């Protein structure tokens, strides 16, 4: 996936001023930036929730215009939202199959629970998500397990190419975070799903991502592979550009 | 839990009075239980969504009158019954549409419908009692025969449970009630699911109207539909359906209805003063509910006060038992 020269204004405020960004198959890209830098607007454009004022998006080299979230989904772009993705009271397998249930014929669409249970178990085993049982309601799971189920559901379809994750490691302990980091990297590597991770926490970005982009004032100002940079360098970059901005503002 | 309370009550009344466990009381008891059970099932559909239908009791009052009017207008009794059920469905559909499309909370929507329907019943009947339309087999099948109501109620419970637990539609009811945003996000047609639930609820309410109409043999336009509706809500909630949505059980509603029916019938038999009866019933419902709610809270470790700690102790005993069994299994 690639976006070129994306701009977006809300009234007189221009939030994105020509964003160029690319995402390779199976790559995990982290996007960081201060609040109001334009991260969430960028995400909304990539997921089809907003359309850009100008600029072009390409998928596999082909130009595409996303008209809606459904449209983006048809193109293989899925999103995992924090705490919005799952129904607490339903079992793990019902959540995985929600609105894509396996049924046994007829207009009443009887649930084939046995089949869904088995498929859910096999699928979670394949992507190495370890949970006690697919029968438990997701409210009984830990935060990390819930996030893993949400990611698993978003990537269940084979034609999913790009997954957007909004702070996937927020409020998680080290062990929990490890679960998600392994899952994300595993999905990227084995299934070739590209991941776009939005996070405020640079440590998480370094743990999770192959490459990092910094968004400042509606532009991508830094694009580096995580192994070519360091937490210190990234922090220094952010601080210095913040200082520069303050000086410009006061000048 | 609630089933145990029901059994305990039944044993208590049987010991207290030999009349309780008699054949003749079986049919009386079933006439108490059946309408509450169907109302309970009807309400589970909407309560699980996190909605409520206050108007179902008034649909119950209206429906047998509609059969009489349609019959007077020249329709056969069976045709009149079918048309009436369709009208009930339309009433439910209106409730659903106002709630879903116009964004009025269902409590308010159906509160409005209660008064509107009451007005229609009173205006059209002039406040005068009439006899239900149709006699013979139709009347007997639809509530006239002693046990027909309870057979209908049990059949509806089985169908309701199957629909609720075994079909996509039922799963989506729980999903919408549990997390509407996530359900919509997954592509569930939230509005359609809700409207269908209101339709089912109304149709069931209208159907109970037939059963009680033919059983009693006369139709009273002044019947209090609200209290009957509340019996249904009580049966559902006592049985374990959450008013906040996302959690519903048809079997629970059935058991809740049996408990409420046993209470009413039992109090009648042991001859509790008619005035004290309402008070005792109210306290019994409160007691059962406090225990139920606190048990639920104790499970998440938030129970308050004496009942909370009592419930936590009960839970510890239960989980302790389960833990021991698991350890034993592992040891083997």
PDB file of N, CA and C in Angstrom, chain A residues 100-180:
ATOM      1  N   UNK A 100     -20.789 -13.776  10.636  1.00  0.00           N
ATOM      2  CA  UNK A 100     -20.272 -14.653   9.577  1.00  0.00           C
ATOM      3  C   UNK A 100     -20.418 -16.088  10.074  1.00  0.00           C
ATOM      4  N   UNK A 101     -21.546 -16.340  10.746  1.00  0.00           N
ATOM      5  CA  UNK A 101     -21.759 -17.626  11.407  1.00  0.00           C
ATOM      6  C   UNK A 101     -21.829 -18.770  10.399  1.00  0.00           C
ATOM      7  N   UNK A 102     -21.400 -19.937  10.844  1.00  0.00           N
ATOM      8  CA  UNK A 102     -21.610 -21.153  10.075  1.00  0.00           C
ATOM      9  C   UNK A 102     -23.001 -21.657  10.426  1.00  0.00           C
ATOM     10  N   UNK A 103     -23.839 -21.874   9.425  1.00  0.00           N
ATOM     11  CA  UNK A 103     -25.209 -22.288   9.726  1.00  0.00           C
ATOM     12  C   UNK A 103     -25.546 -23.551   8.955  1.00  0.00           C
ATOM     13  N   UNK A 104     -26.591 -24.221   9.434  1.00  0.00           N
ATOM     14  CA  UNK A 104     -27.066 -25.393   8.715  1.00  0.00           C
ATOM     15  C   UNK A 104     -28.350 -25.017   7.997  1.00  0.00           C
ATOM     16  N   UNK A 105     -28.207 -24.680   6.751  1.00  0.00           N
ATOM     17  CA  UNK A 105     -29.306 -24.409   5.815  1.00  0.00           C
ATOM     18  C   UNK A 105     -30.548 -23.741   6.375  1.00  0.00           C
ATOM     19  N   UNK A 106     -31.579 -23.715   5.564  1.00  0.00           N
ATOM     20  CA  UNK A 106     -32.877 -23.219   5.986  1.00  0.00           C
ATOM     21  C   UNK A 106     -32.913 -21.711   6.154  1.00  0.00           C
ATOM     22  N   UNK A 107     -34.109 -21.157   6.111  1.00  0.00           N
ATOM     23  CA  UNK A 107     -34.240 -19.707   6.210  1.00  0.00           C
ATOM     24  C   UNK A 107     -33.992 -19.205   7.630  1.00  0.00           C
ATOM     25  N   UNK A 108     -34.200 -20.096   8.620  1.00  0.00           N
ATOM     26  CA  UNK A 108     -34.016 -19.661  10.010  1.00  0.00           C
ATOM     27  C   UNK A 108     -32.542 -19.593  10.395  1.00  0.00           C
ATOM     28  N   UNK A 109     -31.692 -20.194   9.561  1.00  0.00           N
ATOM     29  CA  UNK A 109     -30.253 -20.157   9.788  1.00  0.00           C
ATOM     30  C   UNK A 109     -29.874 -20.637  11.183  1.00  0.00           C
ATOM     31  N   UNK A 110     -30.017 -21.954  11.382  1.00  0.00           N
ATOM     32  CA  UNK A 110     -29.615 -22.551  12.648  1.00  0.00           C
ATOM     33  C   UNK A 110     -28.105 -22.544  12.763  1.00  0.00           C
ATOM     34  N   UNK A 111     -27.630 -22.222  13.963  1.00  0.00           N
ATOM     35  CA  UNK A 111     -26.192 -22.121  14.192  1.00  0.00           C
ATOM     36  C   UNK A 111     -25.560 -23.505  14.215  1.00  0.00           C
ATOM     37  N   UNK A 112     -24.447 -23.634  13.542  1.00  0.00           N
ATOM     38  CA  UNK A 112     -23.684 -24.874  13.637  1.00  0.00           C
ATOM     39  C   UNK A 112     -22.557 -24.638  14.645  1.00  0.00           C
ATOM     40  N   UNK A 113     -22.934 -24.676  15.924  1.00  0.00           N
ATOM     41  CA  UNK A 113     -21.979 -24.322  16.982  1.00  0.00           C
ATOM     42  C   UNK A 113     -20.791 -25.266  17.042  1.00  0.00           C
ATOM     43  N   UNK A 114     -21.070 -26.567  16.800  1.00  0.00           N
ATOM     44  CA  UNK A 114     -19.992 -27.546  16.892  1.00  0.00           C
ATOM     45  C   UNK A 114     -18.893 -27.232  15.887  1.00  0.00           C
ATOM     46  N   UNK A 115     -19.342 -26.947  14.664  1.00  0.00           N
ATOM     47  CA  UNK A 115     -18.410 -26.629  13.581  1.00  0.00           C
ATOM     48  C   UNK A 115     -17.644 -25.336  13.877  1.00  0.00           C
ATOM     49  N   UNK A 116     -18.383 -24.304  14.357  1.00  0.00           N
ATOM     50  CA  UNK A 116     -17.721 -23.025  14.641  1.00  0.00           C
ATOM     51  C   UNK A 116     -16.699 -23.179  15.756  1.00  0.00           C
ATOM     52  N   UNK A 117     -17.083 -23.973  16.763  1.00  0.00           N
ATOM     53  CA  UNK A 117     -16.189 -24.199  17.892  1.00  0.00           C
ATOM     54  C   UNK A 117     -14.892 -24.855  17.402  1.00  0.00           C
ATOM     55  N   UNK A 118     -15.050 -25.895  16.588  1.00  0.00           N
ATOM     56  CA  UNK A 118     -13.879 -26.619  16.084  1.00  0.00           C
ATOM     57  C   UNK A 118     -13.024 -25.713  15.202  1.00  0.00           C
ATOM     58  N   UNK A 119     -13.700 -24.954  14.323  1.00  0.00           N
ATOM     59  CA  UNK A 119     -12.953 -24.060  13.423  1.00  0.00           C
ATOM     60  C   UNK A 119     -12.214 -22.984  14.212  1.00  0.00           C
ATOM     61  N   UNK A 120     -12.890 -22.444  15.235  1.00  0.00           N
ATOM     62  CA  UNK A 120     -12.268 -21.398  16.047  1.00  0.00           C
ATOM     63  C   UNK A 120     -11.032 -21.944  16.754  1.00  0.00           C
ATOM     64  N   UNK A 121     -11.183 -23.164  17.306  1.00  0.00           N
ATOM     65  CA  UNK A 121     -10.073 -23.783  18.014  1.00  0.00           C
ATOM     66  C   UNK A 121      -8.880 -23.987  17.074  1.00  0.00           C
ATOM     67  N   UNK A 122      -9.186 -24.501  15.875  1.00  0.00           N
ATOM     68  CA  UNK A 122      -8.112 -24.780  14.917  1.00  0.00           C
ATOM     69  C   UNK A 122      -7.436 -23.472  14.485  1.00  0.00           C
ATOM     70  N   UNK A 123      -8.270 -22.463  14.187  1.00  0.00           N
ATOM     71  CA  UNK A 123      -7.731 -21.181  13.717  1.00  0.00           C
ATOM     72  C   UNK A 123      -6.828 -20.542  14.772  1.00  0.00           C
ATOM     73  N   UNK A 124      -7.311 -20.508  16.021  1.00  0.00           N
ATOM     74  CA  UNK A 124      -6.521 -19.887  17.087  1.00  0.00           C
ATOM     75  C   UNK A 124      -5.232 -20.671  17.327  1.00  0.00           C
ATOM     76  N   UNK A 125      -5.326 -21.984  17.184  1.00  0.00           N
ATOM     77  CA  UNK A 125      -4.129 -22.813  17.339  1.00  0.00           C
ATOM     78  C   UNK A 125      -3.112 -22.474  16.248  1.00  0.00           C
ATOM     79  N   UNK A 126      -3.616 -22.328  15.007  1.00  0.00           N
ATOM     80  CA  UNK A 126      -2.741 -22.026  13.877  1.00  0.00           C
ATOM     81  C   UNK A 126      -1.986 -20.722  14.060  1.00  0.00           C
ATOM     82  N   UNK A 127      -2.695 -19.689  14.544  1.00  0.00           N
ATOM     83  CA  UNK A 127      -2.007 -18.401  14.705  1.00  0.00           C
ATOM     84  C   UNK A 127      -1.410 -18.286  16.115  1.00  0.00           C
ATOM     85  N   UNK A 128      -1.388 -19.411  16.843  1.00  0.00           N
ATOM     86  CA  UNK A 128      -0.751 -19.496  18.154  1.00  0.00           C
ATOM     87  C   UNK A 128      -1.306 -18.535  19.193  1.00  0.00           C
ATOM     88  N   UNK A 129      -2.626 -18.421  19.205  1.00  0.00           N
ATOM     89  CA  UNK A 129      -3.272 -17.677  20.287  1.00  0.00           C
ATOM     90  C   UNK A 129      -3.718 -18.708  21.316  1.00  0.00           C
ATOM     91  N   UNK A 130      -3.187 -18.555  22.512  1.00  0.00           N
ATOM     92  CA  UNK A 130      -3.446 -19.562  23.532  1.00  0.00           C
ATOM     93  C   UNK A 130      -4.468 -19.031  24.532  1.00  0.00           C
ATOM     94  N   UNK A 131      -5.673 -19.593  24.503  1.00  0.00           N
ATOM     95  CA  UNK A 131      -6.685 -19.220  25.497  1.00  0.00           C
ATOM     96  C   UNK A 131      -7.227 -20.501  26.122  1.00  0.00           C
ATOM     97  N   UNK A 132      -7.757 -20.387  27.353  1.00  0.00           N
ATOM     98  CA  UNK A 132      -8.189 -21.601  28.059  1.00  0.00           C
ATOM     99  C   UNK A 132      -9.242 -22.396  27.281  1.00  0.00           C
ATOM    100  N   UNK A 133     -10.243 -21.702  26.714  1.00  0.00           N
ATOM    101  CA  UNK A 133     -11.302 -22.402  26.006  1.00  0.00           C
ATOM    102  C   UNK A 133     -12.029 -21.425  25.101  1.00  0.00           C
ATOM    103  N   UNK A 134     -12.504 -21.912  23.951  1.00  0.00           N
ATOM    104  CA  UNK A 134     -13.232 -21.007  23.052  1.00  0.00           C
ATOM    105  C   UNK A 134     -14.662 -20.806  23.520  1.00  0.00           C
ATOM    106  N   UNK A 135     -15.079 -21.544  24.559  1.00  0.00           N
ATOM    107  CA  UNK A 135     -16.458 -21.460  25.042  1.00  0.00           C
ATOM    108  C   UNK A 135     -16.681 -20.339  26.055  1.00  0.00           C
ATOM    109  N   UNK A 136     -15.604 -19.831  26.649  1.00  0.00           N
ATOM    110  CA  UNK A 136     -15.805 -18.819  27.694  1.00  0.00           C
ATOM    111  C   UNK A 136     -16.221 -17.488  27.071  1.00  0.00           C
ATOM    112  N   UNK A 137     -17.096 -16.740  27.784  1.00  0.00           N
ATOM    113  CA  UNK A 137     -17.423 -15.392  27.315  1.00  0.00           C
ATOM    114  C   UNK A 137     -16.162 -14.522  27.356  1.00  0.00           C
ATOM    115  N   UNK A 138     -15.999 -13.621  26.391  1.00  0.00           N
ATOM    116  CA  UNK A 138     -14.742 -12.866  26.328  1.00  0.00           C
ATOM    117  C   UNK A 138     -14.545 -11.968  27.540  1.00  0.00           C
ATOM    118  N   UNK A 139     -15.627 -11.652  28.277  1.00  0.00           N
ATOM    119  CA  UNK A 139     -15.462 -10.818  29.473  1.00  0.00           C
ATOM    120  C   UNK A 139     -14.616 -11.522  30.530  1.00  0.00           C
ATOM    121  N   UNK A 140     -14.501 -12.852  30.416  1.00  0.00           N
ATOM    122  CA  UNK A 140     -13.702 -13.604  31.394  1.00  0.00           C
ATOM    123  C   UNK A 140     -12.215 -13.612  31.027  1.00  0.00           C
ATOM    124  N   UNK A 141     -11.876 -13.070  29.855  1.00  0.00           N
ATOM    125  CA  UNK A 141     -10.481 -13.097  29.417  1.00  0.00           C
ATOM    126  C   UNK A 141      -9.731 -11.858  29.884  1.00  0.00           C
ATOM    127  N   UNK A 142      -8.404 -11.943  29.878  1.00  0.00           N
ATOM    128  CA  UNK A 142      -7.579 -10.787  30.231  1.00  0.00           C
ATOM    129  C   UNK A 142      -7.543  -9.803  29.071  1.00  0.00           C
ATOM    130  N   UNK A 143      -7.065  -8.599  29.344  1.00  0.00           N
ATOM    131  CA  UNK A 143      -6.999  -7.565  28.308  1.00  0.00           C
ATOM    132  C   UNK A 143      -6.208  -8.021  27.089  1.00  0.00           C
ATOM    133  N   UNK A 144      -5.097  -8.688  27.326  1.00  0.00           N
ATOM    134  CA  UNK A 144      -4.254  -9.153  26.225  1.00  0.00           C
ATOM    135  C   UNK A 144      -4.949 -10.215  25.394  1.00  0.00           C
ATOM    136  N   UNK A 145      -5.626 -11.134  26.076  1.00  0.00           N
ATOM    137  CA  UNK A 145      -6.341 -12.186  25.357  1.00  0.00           C
ATOM    138  C   UNK A 145      -7.476 -11.599  24.523  1.00  0.00           C
ATOM    139  N   UNK A 146      -8.160 -10.608  25.109  1.00  0.00           N
ATOM    140  CA  UNK A 146      -9.254  -9.958  24.362  1.00  0.00           C
ATOM    141  C   UNK A 146      -8.719  -9.282  23.103  1.00  0.00           C
ATOM    142  N   UNK A 147      -7.604  -8.563  23.277  1.00  0.00           N
ATOM    143  CA  UNK A 147      -7.002  -7.886  22.131  1.00  0.00           C
ATOM    144  C   UNK A 147      -6.600  -8.920  21.075  1.00  0.00           C
ATOM    145  N   UNK A 148      -6.063 -10.054  21.534  1.00  0.00           N
ATOM    146  CA  UNK A 148      -5.645 -11.111  20.606  1.00  0.00           C
ATOM    147  C   UNK A 148      -6.852 -11.634  19.826  1.00  0.00           C
ATOM    148  N   UNK A 149      -7.990 -11.803  20.514  1.00  0.00           N
ATOM    149  CA  UNK A 149      -9.201 -12.289  19.842  1.00  0.00           C
ATOM    150  C   UNK A 149      -9.676 -11.254  18.821  1.00  0.00           C
ATOM    151  N   UNK A 150      -9.588  -9.970  19.207  1.00  0.00           N
ATOM    152  CA  UNK A 150     -10.024  -8.911  18.279  1.00  0.00           C
ATOM    153  C   UNK A 150      -9.149  -8.910  17.029  1.00  0.00           C
ATOM    154  N   UNK A 151      -7.831  -9.050  17.222  1.00  0.00           N
ATOM    155  CA  UNK A 151      -6.911  -9.109  16.078  1.00  0.00           C
ATOM    156  C   UNK A 151      -7.191 -10.358  15.244  1.00  0.00           C
ATOM    157  N   UNK A 152      -7.404 -11.475  15.948  1.00  0.00           N
ATOM    158  CA  UNK A 152      -7.666 -12.737  15.247  1.00  0.00           C
ATOM    159  C   UNK A 152      -8.934 -12.617  14.398  1.00  0.00           C
ATOM    160  N   UNK A 153      -9.953 -11.969  14.943  1.00  0.00           N
ATOM    161  CA  UNK A 153     -11.193 -11.851  14.181  1.00  0.00           C
ATOM    162  C   UNK A 153     -11.005 -10.975  12.943  1.00  0.00           C
ATOM    163  N   UNK A 154     -10.268  -9.873  13.137  1.00  0.00           N
ATOM    164  CA  UNK A 154     -10.088  -8.953  12.010  1.00  0.00           C
ATOM    165  C   UNK A 154      -9.310  -9.601  10.872  1.00  0.00           C
ATOM    166  N   UNK A 155      -8.462 -10.573  11.211  1.00  0.00           N
ATOM    167  CA  UNK A 155      -7.619 -11.177  10.170  1.00  0.00           C
ATOM    168  C   UNK A 155      -8.088 -12.579   9.785  1.00  0.00           C
ATOM    169  N   UNK A 156      -9.310 -12.936  10.196  1.00  0.00           N
ATOM    170  CA  UNK A 156      -9.762 -14.306   9.950  1.00  0.00           C
ATOM    171  C   UNK A 156      -9.940 -14.585   8.454  1.00  0.00           C
ATOM    172  N   UNK A 157     -10.449 -13.561   7.747  1.00  0.00           N
ATOM    173  CA  UNK A 157     -10.637 -13.765   6.308  1.00  0.00           C
ATOM    174  C   UNK A 157      -9.280 -13.812   5.614  1.00  0.00           C
ATOM    175  N   UNK A 158      -9.169 -14.679   4.621  1.00  0.00           N
ATOM    176  CA  UNK A 158      -7.884 -14.855   3.959  1.00  0.00           C
ATOM    177  C   UNK A 158      -7.468 -13.640   3.139  1.00  0.00           C
ATOM    178  N   UNK A 159      -8.468 -12.842   2.704  1.00  0.00           N
ATOM    179  CA  UNK A 159      -8.135 -11.734   1.811  1.00  0.00           C
ATOM    180  C   UNK A 159      -7.791 -10.447   2.562  1.00  0.00           C
ATOM    181  N   UNK A 160      -7.584 -10.544   3.872  1.00  0.00           N
ATOM    182  CA  UNK A 160      -7.178  -9.353   4.617  1.00  0.00           C
ATOM    183  C   UNK A 160      -5.716  -9.047   4.315  1.00  0.00           C
ATOM    184  N   UNK A 161      -5.464  -7.815   3.834  1.00  0.00           N
ATOM    185  CA  UNK A 161      -4.101  -7.461   3.453  1.00  0.00           C
ATOM    186  C   UNK A 161      -3.473  -6.489   4.429  1.00  0.00           C
ATOM    187  N   UNK A 162      -4.321  -5.579   4.954  1.00  0.00           N
ATOM    188  CA  UNK A 162      -3.788  -4.530   5.816  1.00  0.00           C
ATOM    189  C   UNK A 162      -4.618  -4.458   7.087  1.00  0.00           C
ATOM    190  N   UNK A 163      -3.930  -4.418   8.226  1.00  0.00           N
ATOM    191  CA  UNK A 163      -4.637  -4.308   9.499  1.00  0.00           C
ATOM    192  C   UNK A 163      -4.153  -3.059  10.223  1.00  0.00           C
ATOM    193  N   UNK A 164      -5.095  -2.217  10.634  1.00  0.00           N
ATOM    194  CA  UNK A 164      -4.745  -1.027  11.398  1.00  0.00           C
ATOM    195  C   UNK A 164      -5.000  -1.273  12.863  1.00  0.00           C
ATOM    196  N   UNK A 165      -3.992  -1.004  13.678  1.00  0.00           N
ATOM    197  CA  UNK A 165      -4.103  -1.234  15.118  1.00  0.00           C
ATOM    198  C   UNK A 165      -3.910   0.083  15.848  1.00  0.00           C
ATOM    199  N   UNK A 166      -4.901   0.446  16.662  1.00  0.00           N
ATOM    200  CA  UNK A 166      -4.832   1.692  17.403  1.00  0.00           C
ATOM    201  C   UNK A 166      -4.406   1.379  18.836  1.00  0.00           C
ATOM    202  N   UNK A 167      -3.188   1.745  19.192  1.00  0.00           N
ATOM    203  CA  UNK A 167      -2.617   1.472  20.518  1.00  0.00           C
ATOM    204  C   UNK A 167      -2.907   0.054  20.994  1.00  0.00           C
ATOM    205  N   UNK A 168      -2.385  -0.941  20.268  1.00  0.00           N
ATOM    206  CA  UNK A 168      -2.725  -2.334  20.587  1.00  0.00           C
ATOM    207  C   UNK A 168      -2.180  -2.806  21.927  1.00  0.00           C
ATOM    208  N   UNK A 169      -1.202  -2.102  22.483  1.00  0.00           N
ATOM    209  CA  UNK A 169      -0.596  -2.568  23.736  1.00  0.00           C
ATOM    210  C   UNK A 169      -0.963  -1.688  24.924  1.00  0.00           C
ATOM    211  N   UNK A 170      -1.965  -0.800  24.712  1.00  0.00           N
ATOM    212  CA  UNK A 170      -2.327   0.128  25.783  1.00  0.00           C
ATOM    213  C   UNK A 170      -2.767  -0.641  27.019  1.00  0.00           C
ATOM    214  N   UNK A 171      -2.325  -0.182  28.177  1.00  0.00           N
ATOM    215  CA  UNK A 171      -2.740  -0.731  29.475  1.00  0.00           C
ATOM    216  C   UNK A 171      -2.513  -2.237  29.579  1.00  0.00           C
ATOM    217  N   UNK A 172      -1.363  -2.707  29.119  1.00  0.00           N
ATOM    218  CA  UNK A 172      -1.083  -4.134  29.204  1.00  0.00           C
ATOM    219  C   UNK A 172       0.222  -4.408  29.933  1.00  0.00           C
ATOM    220  N   UNK A 173       0.224  -5.467  30.690  1.00  0.00           N
ATOM    221  CA  UNK A 173       1.451  -5.893  31.360  1.00  0.00           C
ATOM    222  C   UNK A 173       2.414  -6.488  30.340  1.00  0.00           C
ATOM    223  N   UNK A 174       3.655  -6.734  30.767  1.00  0.00           N
ATOM    224  CA  UNK A 174       4.690  -7.208  29.848  1.00  0.00           C
ATOM    225  C   UNK A 174       4.312  -8.548  29.219  1.00  0.00           C
ATOM    226  N   UNK A 175       3.731  -9.447  30.026  1.00  0.00           N
ATOM    227  CA  UNK A 175       3.395 -10.772  29.555  1.00  0.00           C
ATOM    228  C   UNK A 175       2.258 -10.706  28.520  1.00  0.00           C
ATOM    229  N   UNK A 176       1.284  -9.850  28.844  1.00  0.00           N
ATOM    230  CA  UNK A 176       0.156  -9.629  27.948  1.00  0.00           C
ATOM    231  C   UNK A 176       0.639  -9.055  26.620  1.00  0.00           C
ATOM    232  N   UNK A 177       1.501  -8.036  26.737  1.00  0.00           N
ATOM    233  CA  UNK A 177       2.010  -7.363  25.545  1.00  0.00           C
ATOM    234  C   UNK A 177       2.756  -8.345  24.645  1.00  0.00           C
ATOM    235  N   UNK A 178       3.497  -9.240  25.287  1.00  0.00           N
ATOM    236  CA  UNK A 178       4.265 -10.240  24.537  1.00  0.00           C
ATOM    237  C   UNK A 178       3.345 -11.078  23.650  1.00  0.00           C
ATOM    238  N   UNK A 179       2.174 -11.406  24.189  1.00  0.00           N
ATOM    239  CA  UNK A 179       1.171 -12.185  23.466  1.00  0.00           C
ATOM    240  C   UNK A 179       0.787 -11.492  22.157  1.00  0.00           C
ATOM    241  N   UNK A 180       0.536 -10.173  22.267  1.00  0.00           N
ATOM    242  CA  UNK A 180       0.100  -9.410  21.102  1.00  0.00           C
ATOM    243  C   UNK A 180       1.258  -9.205  20.130  1.00  0.00           C
TER     244      UNK A 180
END
